[in-house]
Every structure is written in C-alpha cells, then in structure tokens.
Amino acid sequence: MNAHMSVTAAPALIDPFARLIKYVRLSVTDRCDFRCVYCMSEEMQFLPRERVLKLEEIARLGKIFSGLGVETFRLTGGEPLLRRDLPWLVEQLASHSEVVMTTNGARLDQFAKALKQAGLSRLNISLDTLNEQQFHELTRTGHLKDVLKGIDAAQHAGFAIKLNVVMMKGRNDDQILPLVAFAQTRGLDISFIEEMPLGVIHEHSRQITFMASHEIRQIIANEMPLIPSQYQTTGPSRYWEIESNLPNQTKTRIGFISPHSHNFCGDCNRVRVTSEGRLLLCLGNEHSIDLMSSLRSSANDTEIASNIQNALAQKPEKHHFDLNDTPQIVRFMNMTGG
Ligand code: SAM
Ligand code: SF4
C-alpha cells in the first residue's frame, strides 16, 4: 500500500474507558402481563402508546447501530411478546445481526415457531419457581402452566434456552435445586441473578431477601460436582457446568449474574435503548440521551449515528448498587429490560 494512503477505520462505539460496545438491549415495550414483585410495583402507570418507539423506528435504530459495529441485539421489555408484530422486527434485525430475546415465556406457545422462522437465535426465559402458588405470588398475575407450555413450544421450535432466575432468600430459595434439576432434565442452561435495587417496591425488603451468588453456588455444590466452565456469552454471567440427565446431552451450564458481589462493569460491552427511545448508557445510572426526538425529526441516519457516538462519552465507569430500601434508581426494570 502507498505510504501516504490513509486507512479509514470502520465506525465503532468506544467509551472513555476503552470499552468496545457490540451489544444493544432494546426494550420494545414497558408493558407486561406479569407484575413480578422485584420488577414492578402492583400499581403501574405505563407510557401512552405514542411515547413508545414504533417497531419501524426500532428497526431503523438497529441498522444504525449495526453500522457502528454492534453485532447482537437483545429484545426485552416489559414483555416483548406483547408486541404482536415482533417477528417482523426480528426479521429486520436478523438480516444484519444476531438477535436474541428475554421473555417471561407465557406467550411463547403462540410465537415460538414464527420467531424461529424470523431468525431469532436464542431465548432467555424467566422462571423463578416451579411451584404454582409461589409462581402466582411472585408474578402476581402469571400462571406457571403457561410458561411451561411456552418452554415446550420453544424447545419444539428448536431454540437453545437459558432460564433466568432472580433468587430471593425466604421467597424462592427452596427452588434452587428443583430448578437446577428441571434444567438438567430438559437440557437447558440456567442463570441465577442477584436482585438489583431498581424502582421502589413494597413487597419485601431487598436487604433481607438479598442472596449472593456464592451462597446459591454452595447450595448446588453441596449436591453435585460443579466444574468451572470456559463458556462465555456476550452477557455478564459466569458459568459452571454439571452433568445433564439426558443421554448424549452436553453438560448443563449454570450461570451466576452478580451485580452486587462481583461487579462486572470492567467488561461492559453494552448499552440499552428504553421503550421511550432513550439511549441509556448504564443500567445502574441515569446517563442517557433522547433518540426518539432525533428519529422523529428530519435527522438522517448519519446524524443519528453521530449523536450515538458522541453520547458514549457519557458512559459511566461502573454502577454503584447498594441495598438501601430507598433505591437511588427510581426507574423500574421494565423500562429498560434486563
Ligand atoms: N419480561 C421479560 C422477562 O421477564 O424475561 C423481559 C424483561 S425482564 C425486566 C428481564 C429480566 O430482568 C428478567 O429475567 C427478570 O427476572 C430480570 N429482573 C427484573 N427485575 C429485576 C431486578 N430488580 N433485579 C434483577 N433482575 C431483575
Ligand atoms: Fe414483566 Fe419481566 Fe418484569 Fe416480570 S420481570 S414484571 S415478566 S417485565
């Protein structure tokens, strides 16, 4: 190459701490058919529809992010499957990137096949208990049988599935071993999540119910050998492995997401877009910029891409969660997705 020729680097999203952003979580709605006790209060006010991004606007953002080097999109919410045309969005995003989703699973029976055909790669399904009554207490409005039916349909459609469990002492810690056994029997992976102090809830004291990942790991290790795993996804889970109960099945992986006991911000590779179109730079902080106004103005894609790149300067180094019963972040998890 001629020494005077300059090479133009591909556009990329890099924050002030030299972290490369390749992963975007898109909250496609703040609404949900469940009211999980750690995620929402019983009475919730949802956004009027005109203040929620349209699926076409999300698809446009997806293309812009992809042009900035983003490789994976996670659809989340609220409950993403409340958006009836979600397979259409999956198809748009999957035409240029990997698309994965987090769901409560209750509508998968209806959607699994269409999502697979649209190009969705993987599914995280939230399931905190296998006890019907406890399930109803934790979700307030959900029914366990719907989620189990959803898991069946997703497996039938050929999805790789990881279960997500928010573990709370005195609420569902009797379910650690039954959920691990369920994952083993069904050939699923499973991650245990420490509850985060997002939004003011009244159902329990997060200080009292807090259960650290190492406590959960010990309960499992007392029953079966846990082998540290090299497996790593784009997410913050750290993995161990156990034997599967299925013949010829690869090992079941058990992940731990530990926002309190093991801060993972040093490796952060992600940003989020809230259901009202704010680019949120960190789940545990409020630094954000408004993308909806740009999308609804005459701004072209290059201008929006440049707004996104400039916003990265605001990405904080880390979250500072503490377990006070008055959380610093009043925003509920359904606005931003997990
Ligand atoms: N409705 C979908 C679901 O439940 O899977 C997607 C949205 S939900 C907000 C995404 C994930 O966040 C779920 O796995 C949920 O368990 C988790 N989550 C919600 N509130 C949380 C909290 N306060 N602390 C930790 N995880 C939480
Ligand atoms: Fe809905 Fe998911 Fe929040 Fe439960 S965790 S209330 S299913 S958004």
Tab-separated table of C-alpha atoms and ligand atoms in Angstrom:
chain	number	residue	atom	x	y	z
A	1	MET	CA	0.000	0.000	0.000
A	2	ASN	CA	1.204	3.524	-0.748
A	3	ALA	CA	2.644	5.010	2.496
A	4	HIS	CA	0.570	8.168	2.003
A	5	MET	CA	-2.750	6.359	1.684
A	6	SER	CA	-4.766	6.553	4.868
A	7	VAL	CA	-6.971	3.692	6.036
A	8	THR	CA	-10.363	4.816	7.304
A	9	ALA	CA	-11.264	2.777	10.379
A	10	ALA	CA	-14.759	1.270	10.384
A	11	PRO	CA	-17.033	3.293	12.675
A	12	ALA	CA	-17.129	1.836	16.174
A	13	LEU	CA	-18.638	2.619	19.550
A	14	ILE	CA	-15.844	3.068	22.096
A	15	ASP	CA	-16.343	4.654	25.501
A	16	PRO	CA	-13.875	6.749	27.540
A	17	PHE	CA	-12.714	3.582	29.353
A	18	ALA	CA	-11.738	1.956	26.028
A	19	ARG	CA	-14.670	-0.480	26.167
A	20	LEU	CA	-15.971	-1.503	22.751
A	21	ILE	CA	-19.792	-1.631	22.532
A	22	LYS	CA	-21.024	-4.545	20.431
A	23	TYR	CA	-24.266	-5.384	22.181
A	24	VAL	CA	-27.526	-3.404	22.468
A	25	ARG	CA	-30.551	-4.284	24.570
A	26	LEU	CA	-33.768	-2.950	23.118
A	27	SER	CA	-36.767	-2.564	25.404
A	28	VAL	CA	-39.629	-2.845	22.930
A	29	THR	CA	-42.370	-2.064	25.471
A	30	ASP	CA	-42.700	-1.060	29.127
A	31	ARG	CA	-45.943	-3.079	29.408
A	32	CYS	CA	-46.195	-6.565	30.798
A	33	ASP	CA	-48.825	-9.204	31.531
A	34	PHE	CA	-46.983	-10.069	34.794
A	35	ARG	CA	-46.196	-7.836	37.783
A	36	CYS	CA	-43.124	-9.584	39.215
A	37	VAL	CA	-42.523	-8.404	42.774
A	38	TYR	CA	-38.856	-7.482	42.204
A	39	CYS	CA	-39.512	-5.698	38.900
A	40	MET	CA	-42.711	-3.692	39.282
A	41	SER	CA	-44.986	-2.313	41.939
A	42	GLU	CA	-48.547	-3.615	41.982
A	43	GLU	CA	-49.984	-0.426	40.506
A	44	MET	CA	-48.029	0.686	37.475
A	45	GLN	CA	-48.509	3.573	35.092
A	46	PHE	CA	-47.441	2.691	31.577
A	47	LEU	CA	-46.408	5.057	28.806
A	48	PRO	CA	-49.047	6.263	26.366
A	49	ARG	CA	-48.556	4.425	23.064
A	50	GLU	CA	-47.329	7.484	21.162
A	51	ARG	CA	-44.395	7.751	23.597
A	52	VAL	CA	-43.237	4.197	22.857
A	53	LEU	CA	-40.920	3.577	19.904
A	54	LYS	CA	-42.648	2.097	16.863
A	55	LEU	CA	-41.232	-1.198	15.601
A	56	GLU	CA	-40.178	0.591	12.378
A	57	GLU	CA	-38.230	3.118	14.462
A	58	ILE	CA	-36.517	0.302	16.373
A	59	ALA	CA	-35.645	-1.423	13.084
A	60	ARG	CA	-34.107	1.812	11.805
A	61	LEU	CA	-32.077	2.194	15.001
A	62	GLY	CA	-30.930	-1.424	14.609
A	63	LYS	CA	-29.468	-0.635	11.169
A	64	ILE	CA	-27.735	2.465	12.517
A	65	PHE	CA	-26.221	0.536	15.459
A	66	SER	CA	-25.137	-2.245	13.137
A	67	GLY	CA	-23.303	0.336	11.029
A	68	LEU	CA	-21.499	1.336	14.242
A	69	GLY	CA	-20.195	-2.194	14.838
A	70	VAL	CA	-22.957	-3.615	17.034
A	71	GLU	CA	-23.275	-7.364	16.453
A	72	THR	CA	-26.010	-8.550	18.840
A	73	PHE	CA	-29.422	-7.189	19.813
A	74	ARG	CA	-31.411	-8.469	22.780
A	75	LEU	CA	-35.150	-7.776	22.658
A	76	THR	CA	-36.553	-7.248	26.112
A	77	GLY	CA	-39.055	-5.095	27.981
A	78	GLY	CA	-41.564	-5.191	29.685
A	79	GLU	CA	-42.751	-8.299	27.955
A	80	PRO	CA	-41.564	-8.175	24.327
A	81	LEU	CA	-44.222	-10.650	23.174
A	82	LEU	CA	-46.933	-8.097	23.943
A	83	ARG	CA	-45.855	-6.502	20.630
A	84	ARG	CA	-47.824	-8.662	18.237
A	85	ASP	CA	-45.646	-7.903	15.213
A	86	LEU	CA	-42.425	-8.776	16.977
A	87	PRO	CA	-41.447	-11.498	14.439
A	88	TRP	CA	-41.370	-8.724	11.826
A	89	LEU	CA	-38.836	-6.770	13.917
A	90	VAL	CA	-36.781	-9.925	14.498
A	91	GLU	CA	-36.626	-10.482	10.749
A	92	GLN	CA	-35.425	-6.922	10.110
A	93	LEU	CA	-32.692	-7.103	12.758
A	94	ALA	CA	-31.664	-10.658	11.867
A	95	SER	CA	-30.964	-9.548	8.286
A	96	HIS	CA	-27.766	-7.877	9.575
A	97	SER	CA	-27.127	-9.038	13.168
A	98	GLU	CA	-27.611	-11.721	15.801
A	99	VAL	CA	-30.960	-11.320	17.596
A	100	VAL	CA	-31.766	-12.851	20.978
A	101	MET	CA	-34.657	-12.241	23.378
A	102	THR	CA	-35.582	-12.297	27.068
A	103	THR	CA	-39.209	-13.210	27.767
A	104	ASN	CA	-41.442	-14.361	30.585
A	105	GLY	CA	-42.388	-17.241	28.250
A	106	ALA	CA	-46.155	-17.041	28.749
A	107	ARG	CA	-46.852	-16.306	25.067
A	108	LEU	CA	-44.181	-18.484	23.508
A	109	ASP	CA	-46.709	-21.194	22.806
A	110	GLN	CA	-48.208	-18.792	20.276
A	111	PHE	CA	-44.982	-17.178	18.972
A	112	ALA	CA	-42.089	-19.683	19.144
A	113	LYS	CA	-42.388	-21.016	15.604
A	114	ALA	CA	-42.729	-17.591	13.969
A	115	LEU	CA	-39.779	-16.234	15.975
A	116	LYS	CA	-37.598	-19.136	14.878
A	117	GLN	CA	-38.578	-18.619	11.246
A	118	ALA	CA	-37.863	-14.897	11.576
A	119	GLY	CA	-34.266	-15.656	12.608
A	120	LEU	CA	-34.224	-15.307	16.421
A	121	SER	CA	-31.109	-17.155	17.649
A	122	ARG	CA	-31.520	-17.774	21.374
A	123	LEU	CA	-34.032	-17.331	24.164
A	124	ASN	CA	-33.731	-16.445	27.835
A	125	ILE	CA	-36.896	-17.399	29.687
A	126	SER	CA	-37.507	-16.066	33.197
A	127	LEU	CA	-38.668	-18.715	35.643
A	128	ASP	CA	-38.231	-18.192	39.393
A	129	THR	CA	-40.099	-21.209	40.753
A	130	LEU	CA	-41.745	-24.487	39.760
A	131	ASN	CA	-44.346	-24.158	42.488
A	132	GLU	CA	-47.647	-22.877	41.029
A	133	GLN	CA	-48.710	-20.953	44.124
A	134	GLN	CA	-45.301	-19.379	44.653
A	135	PHE	CA	-45.249	-18.518	40.933
A	136	HIS	CA	-48.514	-16.661	41.333
A	137	GLU	CA	-47.235	-14.847	44.438
A	138	LEU	CA	-44.024	-13.750	42.680
A	139	THR	CA	-45.585	-12.714	39.357
A	140	ARG	CA	-48.911	-11.559	40.913
A	141	THR	CA	-50.777	-12.274	37.640
A	142	GLY	CA	-48.932	-15.151	35.949
A	143	HIS	CA	-49.662	-18.873	35.640
A	144	LEU	CA	-46.855	-21.415	35.733
A	145	LYS	CA	-48.568	-23.729	33.229
A	146	ASP	CA	-48.429	-21.041	30.511
A	147	VAL	CA	-44.666	-20.686	30.909
A	148	LEU	CA	-44.119	-24.450	30.941
A	149	LYS	CA	-46.179	-24.685	27.757
A	150	GLY	CA	-44.062	-21.862	26.309
A	151	ILE	CA	-40.829	-23.718	27.143
A	152	ASP	CA	-42.207	-26.842	25.434
A	153	ALA	CA	-43.103	-24.847	22.320
A	154	ALA	CA	-39.695	-23.125	22.222
A	155	GLN	CA	-37.839	-26.421	22.537
A	156	HIS	CA	-40.065	-27.910	19.872
A	157	ALA	CA	-39.220	-24.992	17.576
A	158	GLY	CA	-35.526	-25.796	18.107
A	159	PHE	CA	-34.396	-22.942	20.367
A	160	ALA	CA	-31.422	-23.094	22.712
A	161	ILE	CA	-32.838	-21.827	26.023
A	162	LYS	CA	-31.395	-20.370	29.190
A	163	LEU	CA	-33.604	-19.966	32.234
A	164	ASN	CA	-33.181	-16.737	34.240
A	165	VAL	CA	-33.921	-16.961	37.956
A	166	VAL	CA	-33.982	-13.985	40.343
A	167	MET	CA	-33.182	-15.584	43.685
A	168	MET	CA	-34.557	-14.139	46.942
A	169	LYS	CA	-33.913	-15.533	50.405
A	170	GLY	CA	-37.127	-16.631	52.075
A	171	ARG	CA	-39.141	-16.212	48.872
A	172	ASN	CA	-37.891	-18.802	46.372
A	173	ASP	CA	-34.588	-20.160	47.705
A	174	ASP	CA	-36.300	-23.539	48.243
A	175	GLN	CA	-36.406	-23.713	44.422
A	176	ILE	CA	-32.654	-23.664	43.710
A	177	LEU	CA	-32.259	-27.447	43.454
A	178	PRO	CA	-35.648	-28.141	41.791
A	179	LEU	CA	-34.877	-25.540	39.095
A	180	VAL	CA	-31.390	-26.982	38.517
A	181	ALA	CA	-32.934	-30.468	38.225
A	182	PHE	CA	-35.534	-29.130	35.773
A	183	ALA	CA	-32.765	-27.558	33.639
A	184	GLN	CA	-30.803	-30.832	33.712
A	185	THR	CA	-33.812	-32.894	32.731
A	186	ARG	CA	-34.827	-30.581	29.915
A	187	GLY	CA	-31.311	-29.941	28.592
A	188	LEU	CA	-31.447	-26.179	29.345
A	189	ASP	CA	-28.888	-23.747	30.756
A	190	ILE	CA	-29.804	-21.718	33.827
A	191	SER	CA	-28.572	-18.435	35.363
A	192	PHE	CA	-29.181	-17.177	38.878
A	193	ILE	CA	-29.402	-13.380	39.215
A	194	GLU	CA	-28.859	-11.248	42.327
A	195	GLU	CA	-31.810	-8.878	42.730
A	196	MET	CA	-30.965	-5.302	41.741
A	197	PRO	CA	-32.344	-2.208	43.507
A	198	LEU	CA	-34.245	-0.687	40.592
A	199	GLY	CA	-37.552	1.028	41.351
A	200	VAL	CA	-39.272	1.316	44.741
A	201	ILE	CA	-41.029	-1.920	45.702
A	202	HIS	CA	-43.062	-2.663	48.827
A	203	GLU	CA	-43.428	-6.462	48.770
A	204	HIS	CA	-40.181	-7.261	50.522
A	205	SER	CA	-37.029	-5.635	51.858
A	206	ARG	CA	-34.236	-6.172	49.348
A	207	GLN	CA	-31.769	-6.034	52.237
A	208	ILE	CA	-33.441	-9.040	53.863
A	209	THR	CA	-34.047	-11.130	50.735
A	210	PHE	CA	-30.620	-10.498	49.180
A	211	MET	CA	-28.882	-13.761	48.317
A	212	ALA	CA	-25.329	-13.627	46.962
A	213	SER	CA	-24.302	-15.834	44.042
A	214	HIS	CA	-21.700	-17.684	46.125
A	215	GLU	CA	-24.424	-18.772	48.595
A	216	ILE	CA	-26.505	-20.208	45.756
A	217	ARG	CA	-23.461	-21.875	44.229
A	218	GLN	CA	-22.632	-23.525	47.568
A	219	ILE	CA	-26.136	-24.988	47.869
A	220	ILE	CA	-25.745	-26.570	44.415
A	221	ALA	CA	-22.149	-27.684	45.023
A	222	ASN	CA	-23.259	-29.500	48.202
A	223	GLU	CA	-25.379	-31.780	45.997
A	224	MET	CA	-23.336	-32.243	42.812
A	225	PRO	CA	-19.862	-31.517	41.435
A	226	LEU	CA	-19.702	-28.071	39.803
A	227	ILE	CA	-16.965	-27.665	37.216
A	228	PRO	CA	-15.856	-24.101	36.249
A	229	SER	CA	-16.723	-23.530	32.583
A	230	GLN	CA	-14.803	-21.662	29.877
A	231	TYR	CA	-18.161	-20.788	28.292
A	232	GLN	CA	-18.786	-17.048	27.956
A	233	THR	CA	-21.603	-15.227	26.186
A	234	THR	CA	-21.965	-11.531	25.439
A	235	GLY	CA	-23.707	-11.250	28.839
A	236	PRO	CA	-22.357	-10.880	32.399
A	237	SER	CA	-22.983	-14.484	33.571
A	238	ARG	CA	-20.039	-16.510	34.937
A	239	TYR	CA	-20.583	-20.225	34.209
A	240	TRP	CA	-20.115	-23.593	35.883
A	241	GLU	CA	-21.146	-26.986	34.480
A	242	ILE	CA	-22.934	-30.095	35.707
A	243	GLU	CA	-23.752	-33.376	34.037
A	244	SER	CA	-27.014	-33.400	32.103
A	245	ASN	CA	-29.583	-36.061	32.947
A	246	LEU	CA	-30.270	-36.638	29.262
A	247	PRO	CA	-28.411	-39.343	27.337
A	248	ASN	CA	-25.822	-37.939	24.868
A	249	GLN	CA	-26.607	-34.386	26.041
A	250	THR	CA	-23.864	-31.803	26.506
A	251	LYS	CA	-23.435	-30.501	30.049
A	252	THR	CA	-25.966	-28.128	31.617
A	253	ARG	CA	-24.358	-24.754	32.305
A	254	ILE	CA	-25.172	-22.855	35.470
A	255	GLY	CA	-24.511	-19.120	35.322
A	256	PHE	CA	-24.343	-16.521	38.066
A	257	ILE	CA	-25.065	-12.851	37.438
A	258	SER	CA	-23.688	-10.962	40.401
A	259	PRO	CA	-24.186	-7.197	40.114
A	260	HIS	CA	-23.511	-6.842	43.864
A	261	SER	CA	-20.991	-9.491	44.792
A	262	HIS	CA	-18.921	-9.424	41.595
A	263	ASN	CA	-19.040	-6.117	39.749
A	264	PHE	CA	-18.772	-6.921	36.030
A	265	CYS	CA	-18.607	-3.335	34.713
A	266	GLY	CA	-14.943	-3.608	33.655
A	267	ASP	CA	-16.006	-5.853	30.754
A	268	CYS	CA	-19.184	-3.931	29.884
A	269	ASN	CA	-19.842	-4.183	26.151
A	270	ARG	CA	-23.404	-2.907	26.037
A	271	VAL	CA	-25.842	-0.017	26.011
A	272	ARG	CA	-29.622	-0.025	26.172
A	273	VAL	CA	-32.481	1.693	24.392
A	274	THR	CA	-35.505	2.222	26.619
A	275	SER	CA	-39.061	1.739	25.395
A	276	GLU	CA	-39.399	5.532	25.094
A	277	GLY	CA	-36.325	5.761	22.919
A	278	ARG	CA	-33.667	6.918	25.366
A	279	LEU	CA	-30.170	5.602	24.822
A	280	LEU	CA	-29.257	4.512	28.358
A	281	LEU	CA	-25.546	4.123	28.834
A	282	CYS	CA	-25.593	2.089	32.073
A	283	LEU	CA	-28.371	0.122	33.793
A	284	GLY	CA	-27.300	1.415	37.211
A	285	ASN	CA	-27.022	5.108	36.300
A	286	GLU	CA	-29.252	7.689	34.620
A	287	HIS	CA	-26.882	8.955	31.882
A	288	SER	CA	-28.926	8.909	28.704
A	289	ILE	CA	-29.792	10.808	25.533
A	290	ASP	CA	-33.095	11.101	23.721
A	291	LEU	CA	-33.108	9.194	20.424
A	292	MET	CA	-36.858	9.315	19.846
A	293	SER	CA	-36.770	13.065	19.069
A	294	SER	CA	-33.988	12.510	16.535
A	295	LEU	CA	-35.876	9.610	14.949
A	296	ARG	CA	-38.996	11.747	14.660
A	297	SER	CA	-37.111	14.794	13.318
A	298	SER	CA	-35.601	15.300	9.880
A	299	ALA	CA	-32.240	13.934	11.096
A	300	ASN	CA	-30.707	11.405	8.713
A	301	ASP	CA	-29.057	8.122	9.761
A	302	THR	CA	-25.541	9.605	9.674
A	303	GLU	CA	-26.578	12.377	12.064
A	304	ILE	CA	-28.246	9.916	14.447
A	305	ALA	CA	-25.159	7.653	14.325
A	306	SER	CA	-23.004	10.615	15.220
A	307	ASN	CA	-25.331	11.501	18.181
A	308	ILE	CA	-24.932	7.927	19.427
A	309	GLN	CA	-21.146	8.020	19.088
A	310	ASN	CA	-20.949	11.338	20.943
A	311	ALA	CA	-23.202	10.024	23.731
A	312	LEU	CA	-20.676	7.298	24.515
A	313	ALA	CA	-18.552	9.986	26.215
A	314	GLN	CA	-21.175	9.907	28.993
A	315	LYS	CA	-20.944	6.172	29.729
A	316	PRO	CA	-20.090	5.856	33.430
A	317	GLU	CA	-17.277	3.586	34.567
A	318	LYS	CA	-19.476	1.413	36.783
A	319	HIS	CA	-22.723	1.014	38.715
A	320	HIS	CA	-22.850	1.552	42.481
A	321	PHE	CA	-25.784	-0.555	43.621
A	322	ASP	CA	-26.493	-0.602	47.319
A	323	LEU	CA	-29.304	-2.395	49.053
A	324	ASN	CA	-30.961	0.541	50.820
A	325	ASP	CA	-34.705	0.169	50.768
A	326	THR	CA	-34.851	3.559	49.052
A	327	PRO	CA	-33.078	2.808	45.781
A	328	GLN	CA	-31.119	5.575	44.047
A	329	ILE	CA	-32.633	4.461	40.732
A	330	VAL	CA	-36.394	5.015	40.767
A	331	ARG	CA	-36.738	3.705	37.216
A	332	PHE	CA	-38.321	0.241	37.213
A	333	MET	CA	-36.640	-2.605	35.344
A	334	ASN	CA	-39.496	-2.864	32.806
A	335	MET	CA	-38.484	0.483	31.244
A	336	THR	CA	-35.029	-0.731	30.364
A	337	GLY	CA	-35.201	-4.506	30.308
A	338	GLY	CA	-32.801	-6.951	31.915
B	1	SAM	N1	-40.470	-9.718	30.675
B	1	SAM	C1	-39.280	-10.382	30.271
B	1	SAM	C2	-38.805	-11.356	31.318
B	1	SAM	O1	-39.253	-11.278	32.458
B	1	SAM	O2	-37.965	-12.186	30.997
B	1	SAM	C3	-38.167	-9.436	29.888
B	1	SAM	C4	-37.974	-8.205	30.728
B	1	SAM	S1	-37.389	-8.513	32.373
B	1	SAM	C5	-37.254	-6.876	33.000
B	1	SAM	C6	-35.754	-9.045	32.060
B	1	SAM	C7	-35.049	-9.768	33.173
B	1	SAM	O3	-34.838	-8.858	34.229
B	1	SAM	C8	-35.818	-10.946	33.737
B	1	SAM	O4	-35.016	-12.099	33.714
B	1	SAM	C9	-36.119	-10.522	35.158
B	1	SAM	O5	-36.128	-11.626	36.017
B	1	SAM	C10	-34.972	-9.571	35.453
B	1	SAM	N2	-35.263	-8.604	36.509
B	1	SAM	C11	-36.334	-7.796	36.636
B	1	SAM	N3	-36.232	-7.016	37.732
B	1	SAM	C12	-35.057	-7.330	38.319
B	1	SAM	C13	-34.371	-6.884	39.481
B	1	SAM	N4	-34.875	-5.918	40.274
B	1	SAM	N5	-33.169	-7.432	39.764
B	1	SAM	C14	-32.628	-8.399	38.960
B	1	SAM	N6	-33.227	-8.857	37.855
B	1	SAM	C15	-34.433	-8.351	37.536
B	2	SF4	FE1	-42.829	-8.459	33.415
B	2	SF4	FE2	-40.425	-9.473	33.044
B	2	SF4	FE3	-40.800	-7.506	34.817
B	2	SF4	FE4	-41.771	-9.911	35.327
B	2	SF4	S1	-39.591	-9.381	35.103
B	2	SF4	S2	-42.877	-7.966	35.554
B	2	SF4	S3	-42.309	-10.636	33.352
B	2	SF4	S4	-41.044	-7.346	32.668
